[in-house]
mmCIF file of C-alpha atoms in Angstrom:
data_model
loop_
_atom_site.group_PDB
_atom_site.id
_atom_site.type_symbol
_atom_site.label_atom_id
_atom_site.label_comp_id
_atom_site.label_asym_id
_atom_site.label_seq_id
_atom_site.Cartn_x
_atom_site.Cartn_y
_atom_site.Cartn_z
ATOM 1 C CA UNK A 1074 12.087 -22.627 -86.689
ATOM 2 C CA UNK A 1075 9.637 -24.445 -88.968
ATOM 3 C CA UNK A 1076 10.896 -23.706 -92.476
ATOM 4 C CA UNK A 1077 7.819 -23.703 -94.688
ATOM 5 C CA UNK A 1078 7.024 -23.379 -98.427
ATOM 6 C CA UNK A 1079 10.445 -22.088 -99.489
ATOM 7 C CA UNK A 1080 12.007 -21.422 -102.874
ATOM 8 C CA UNK A 1081 15.479 -21.679 -104.387
ATOM 9 C CA UNK A 1082 16.715 -18.306 -105.638
ATOM 10 C CA UNK A 1083 18.708 -17.688 -108.811
ATOM 11 C CA UNK A 1084 21.674 -17.024 -106.492
ATOM 12 C CA UNK A 1085 21.506 -20.654 -105.301
ATOM 13 C CA UNK A 1086 20.243 -19.704 -101.844
ATOM 14 C CA UNK A 1087 17.096 -21.063 -100.196
ATOM 15 C CA UNK A 1088 14.573 -18.365 -99.208
ATOM 16 C CA UNK A 1089 11.718 -19.177 -96.894
ATOM 17 C CA UNK A 1090 9.656 -18.334 -93.848
ATOM 18 C CA UNK A 1091 10.370 -19.690 -90.394
ATOM 19 C CA UNK A 1092 6.855 -20.201 -89.114
ATOM 20 C CA UNK A 1093 7.906 -20.445 -85.460
ATOM 21 C CA UNK A 1094 10.826 -18.048 -85.849
ATOM 22 C CA UNK A 1095 8.666 -15.178 -87.144
ATOM 23 C CA UNK A 1096 11.094 -14.230 -89.885
ATOM 24 C CA UNK A 1097 12.122 -14.731 -93.493
ATOM 25 C CA UNK A 1098 15.530 -16.330 -93.928
ATOM 26 C CA UNK A 1099 18.158 -17.060 -96.560
ATOM 27 C CA UNK A 1100 19.947 -20.399 -96.186
ATOM 28 C CA UNK A 1101 23.163 -21.416 -97.888
ATOM 29 C CA UNK A 1102 22.479 -25.028 -98.929
ATOM 30 C CA UNK A 1103 26.227 -25.817 -98.995
ATOM 31 C CA UNK A 1104 27.034 -24.657 -95.462
ATOM 32 C CA UNK A 1105 23.656 -24.437 -93.749
ATOM 33 C CA UNK A 1106 24.426 -20.844 -92.749
ATOM 34 C CA UNK A 1107 21.190 -18.962 -92.190
ATOM 35 C CA UNK A 1108 20.711 -15.183 -92.260
ATOM 36 C CA UNK A 1109 17.604 -13.168 -91.562
ATOM 37 C CA UNK A 1110 16.182 -11.364 -94.582
ATOM 38 C CA UNK A 1111 13.211 -9.808 -92.759
ATOM 39 C CA UNK A 1112 11.795 -9.944 -89.255
ATOM 40 C CA UNK A 1113 8.767 -7.773 -90.021
ATOM 41 C CA UNK A 1114 6.236 -10.617 -90.270
ATOM 42 C CA UNK A 1115 4.259 -11.807 -87.258
ATOM 43 C CA UNK A 1116 3.073 -15.179 -88.564
ATOM 44 C CA UNK A 1117 4.812 -15.960 -91.864
ATOM 45 C CA UNK A 1118 3.564 -18.693 -94.154
ATOM 46 C CA UNK A 1119 4.558 -19.616 -97.677
ATOM 47 C CA UNK A 1120 7.070 -17.569 -99.680
ATOM 48 C CA UNK A 1121 7.775 -17.262 -103.405
ATOM 49 C CA UNK A 1122 10.333 -15.156 -105.263
ATOM 50 C CA UNK A 1123 9.563 -12.837 -108.163
ATOM 51 C CA UNK A 1124 13.200 -13.075 -109.368
ATOM 52 C CA UNK A 1125 13.310 -9.256 -109.575
ATOM 53 C CA UNK A 1126 14.736 -8.686 -106.093
ATOM 54 C CA UNK A 1127 11.543 -9.239 -104.137
ATOM 55 C CA UNK A 1128 9.625 -12.041 -102.482
ATOM 56 C CA UNK A 1129 5.952 -12.459 -101.697
ATOM 57 C CA UNK A 1130 5.041 -14.063 -98.390
ATOM 58 C CA UNK A 1131 1.830 -14.871 -96.599
ATOM 59 C CA UNK A 1132 1.416 -13.403 -93.122
ATOM 60 C CA UNK A 1133 -1.266 -13.721 -90.442
ATOM 61 C CA UNK A 1134 -3.530 -15.895 -92.608
ATOM 62 C CA UNK A 1135 -4.767 -12.869 -94.627
ATOM 63 C CA UNK A 1136 -1.839 -10.668 -95.651
ATOM 64 C CA UNK A 1137 0.189 -10.970 -98.823
ATOM 65 C CA UNK A 1138 3.407 -9.075 -98.171
ATOM 66 C CA UNK A 1139 5.993 -7.965 -100.705
ATOM 67 C CA UNK A 1140 9.512 -8.070 -99.269
ATOM 68 C CA UNK A 1141 12.589 -6.322 -100.648
ATOM 69 C CA UNK A 1142 15.272 -9.003 -100.372
ATOM 70 C CA UNK A 1143 18.111 -6.454 -100.024
ATOM 71 C CA UNK A 1144 16.620 -4.279 -97.272
ATOM 72 C CA UNK A 1145 14.195 -6.716 -95.634
ATOM 73 C CA UNK A 1146 11.479 -4.054 -95.698
ATOM 74 C CA UNK A 1147 7.995 -5.383 -96.340
ATOM 75 C CA UNK A 1148 4.679 -3.854 -97.313
ATOM 76 C CA UNK A 1149 1.207 -5.305 -97.359
ATOM 77 C CA UNK A 1150 0.617 -5.889 -101.063
ATOM 78 C CA UNK A 1151 -2.918 -7.287 -100.699
ATOM 79 C CA UNK A 1152 -5.361 -8.320 -98.005
ATOM 80 C CA UNK A 1153 -6.648 -11.804 -98.765
ATOM 81 C CA UNK A 1154 -9.699 -13.775 -97.715
ATOM 82 C CA UNK A 1155 -9.018 -15.882 -94.605
ATOM 83 C CA UNK A 1156 -7.165 -19.156 -94.825
ATOM 84 C CA UNK A 1157 -4.236 -18.210 -97.062
ATOM 85 C CA UNK A 1158 -2.067 -21.326 -97.218
ATOM 86 C CA UNK A 1159 0.314 -21.354 -100.194
ATOM 87 C CA UNK A 1160 1.130 -19.306 -103.273
ATOM 88 C CA UNK A 1161 2.678 -19.426 -106.741
ATOM 89 C CA UNK A 1162 3.554 -16.804 -109.338
ATOM 90 C CA UNK A 1163 2.870 -17.008 -113.062
ATOM 91 C CA UNK A 1164 5.170 -15.704 -115.826
ATOM 92 C CA UNK A 1165 3.570 -12.225 -115.625
ATOM 93 C CA UNK A 1166 4.105 -12.012 -111.862
ATOM 94 C CA UNK A 1167 0.465 -12.560 -110.897
ATOM 95 C CA UNK A 1168 0.128 -14.378 -107.585
ATOM 96 C CA UNK A 1169 -2.139 -17.365 -107.085
ATOM 97 C CA UNK A 1170 -3.036 -18.157 -103.462
ATOM 98 C CA UNK A 1171 -4.699 -21.287 -102.114
ATOM 99 C CA UNK A 1172 -7.188 -20.710 -99.299
ATOM 100 C CA UNK A 1173 -7.367 -23.808 -97.115
ATOM 101 C CA UNK A 1174 -10.275 -22.601 -94.981
ATOM 102 C CA UNK A 1175 -12.618 -22.402 -97.977
ATOM 103 C CA UNK A 1176 -11.068 -24.730 -100.584
ATOM 104 C CA UNK A 1177 -10.682 -21.753 -102.923
ATOM 105 C CA UNK A 1178 -7.963 -20.166 -105.059
ATOM 106 C CA UNK A 1179 -7.570 -16.436 -105.678
ATOM 107 C CA UNK A 1180 -5.407 -14.568 -108.139
ATOM 108 C CA UNK A 1181 -3.777 -11.304 -107.092
ATOM 109 C CA UNK A 1182 -2.965 -9.009 -110.015
ATOM 110 C CA UNK A 1183 0.755 -8.113 -110.009
ATOM 111 C CA UNK A 1184 0.088 -4.514 -111.075
ATOM 112 C CA UNK A 1185 -3.085 -3.535 -109.215
ATOM 113 C CA UNK A 1186 -3.246 -6.066 -106.337
ATOM 114 C CA UNK A 1187 -6.862 -6.682 -107.363
ATOM 115 C CA UNK A 1188 -8.159 -10.043 -106.175
ATOM 116 C CA UNK A 1189 -10.397 -12.396 -108.131
ATOM 117 C CA UNK A 1190 -11.512 -15.937 -107.407
ATOM 118 C CA UNK A 1191 -10.121 -18.558 -109.786
ATOM 119 C CA UNK A 1192 -11.898 -21.290 -107.819
ATOM 120 C CA UNK A 1193 -14.887 -20.107 -105.783
ATOM 121 C CA UNK A 1194 -15.114 -21.051 -102.089
ATOM 122 C CA UNK A 1195 -16.634 -24.431 -101.293
ATOM 123 C CA UNK A 1196 -19.051 -24.711 -98.387
ATOM 124 C CA UNK A 1197 -17.053 -27.470 -96.648
ATOM 125 C CA UNK A 1198 -13.348 -28.105 -96.400
ATOM 126 C CA UNK A 1199 -12.980 -31.364 -94.495
ATOM 127 C CA UNK A 1200 -16.219 -32.590 -92.981
ATOM 128 C CA UNK A 1201 -15.704 -34.677 -89.853
ATOM 129 C CA UNK A 1202 -17.701 -34.812 -86.567
ATOM 130 C CA UNK A 1203 -21.484 -34.662 -86.885
ATOM 131 C CA UNK A 1204 -24.383 -34.116 -84.491
ATOM 132 C CA UNK A 1205 -28.111 -33.500 -85.003
ATOM 133 C CA UNK A 1206 -30.454 -31.624 -82.709
ATOM 134 C CA UNK A 1207 -34.213 -31.887 -83.301
ATOM 135 C CA UNK A 1208 -36.409 -29.186 -81.828
ATOM 136 C CA UNK A 1209 -40.102 -28.678 -82.683
ATOM 137 C CA UNK A 1210 -39.761 -31.194 -85.549
ATOM 138 C CA UNK A 1211 -36.887 -29.286 -87.139
ATOM 139 C CA UNK A 1212 -33.421 -30.814 -87.509
ATOM 140 C CA UNK A 1213 -30.314 -28.734 -87.019
ATOM 141 C CA UNK A 1214 -27.104 -30.460 -88.054
ATOM 142 C CA UNK A 1215 -23.822 -29.446 -86.420
ATOM 143 C CA UNK A 1216 -20.725 -30.353 -88.393
ATOM 144 C CA UNK A 1217 -17.093 -30.156 -87.372
ATOM 145 C CA UNK A 1218 -15.302 -28.931 -90.502
ATOM 146 C CA UNK A 1219 -11.580 -29.480 -89.968
ATOM 147 C CA UNK A 1220 -10.428 -26.218 -91.589
ATOM 148 C CA UNK A 1221 -13.719 -24.343 -91.622
ATOM 149 C CA UNK A 1222 -14.782 -24.481 -87.978
ATOM 150 C CA UNK A 1223 -18.156 -25.695 -86.735
ATOM 151 C CA UNK A 1224 -21.022 -25.324 -89.214
ATOM 152 C CA UNK A 1225 -24.699 -25.150 -88.326
ATOM 153 C CA UNK A 1226 -26.877 -26.571 -91.101
ATOM 154 C CA UNK A 1227 -30.650 -26.472 -91.526
ATOM 155 C CA UNK A 1228 -31.566 -30.169 -91.898
ATOM 156 C CA UNK A 1229 -34.381 -29.376 -94.350
ATOM 157 C CA UNK A 1230 -32.955 -26.674 -96.605
ATOM 158 C CA UNK A 1231 -29.205 -27.260 -96.277
ATOM 159 C CA UNK A 1232 -28.671 -23.590 -95.453
ATOM 160 C CA UNK A 1233 -25.364 -23.305 -93.664
ATOM 161 C CA UNK A 1234 -23.760 -20.835 -91.318
ATOM 162 C CA UNK A 1235 -20.625 -20.867 -89.263
ATOM 163 C CA UNK A 1236 -21.461 -21.570 -85.644
ATOM 164 C CA UNK A 1237 -19.539 -19.687 -82.995
ATOM 165 C CA UNK A 1238 -18.244 -22.079 -80.361
ATOM 166 C CA UNK A 1239 -17.537 -20.975 -76.816
ATOM 167 C CA UNK A 1240 -14.746 -22.942 -75.221
ATOM 168 C CA UNK A 1241 -15.224 -23.523 -71.487
ATOM 169 C CA UNK A 1242 -12.347 -22.168 -69.450
ATOM 170 C CA UNK A 1243 -12.325 -22.895 -65.733
ATOM 171 C CA UNK A 1244 -12.027 -19.883 -63.440
#
């Protein structure tokens, strides 16, 4: 099922998301027995425990969900910027989330769910393929950014925007 970014609970069990199984599970490391904790997530990512009976899990690239480990019920705790990849909790319960699409880190306040950038977004994540188009003496650079999509860059000023790409699909 694609166990991802899991954590060992104080009960000795492994808690984590099954990325392809669309659920949060508890695994007994001694027997391998797996039980579903919650099936309310559509696209679960990383999971961390608060050690107070709840877990926080990423869902659908932008949701931070709080899950009651006893009932399996989940609520959207915060809506994140796109690209949520992994998370960690500090001693006060604040949640730090890495954003792979922008090379940024946000902190989510444990009490208010307010979001602040700890590391501001970077313009590129993983620059790869490159092409230049010159029209009327002006260069436009097209860059394939592995996690950030295709970027269109003004060759003179460096101004950048995300370029929408239409994928050809035969009829």
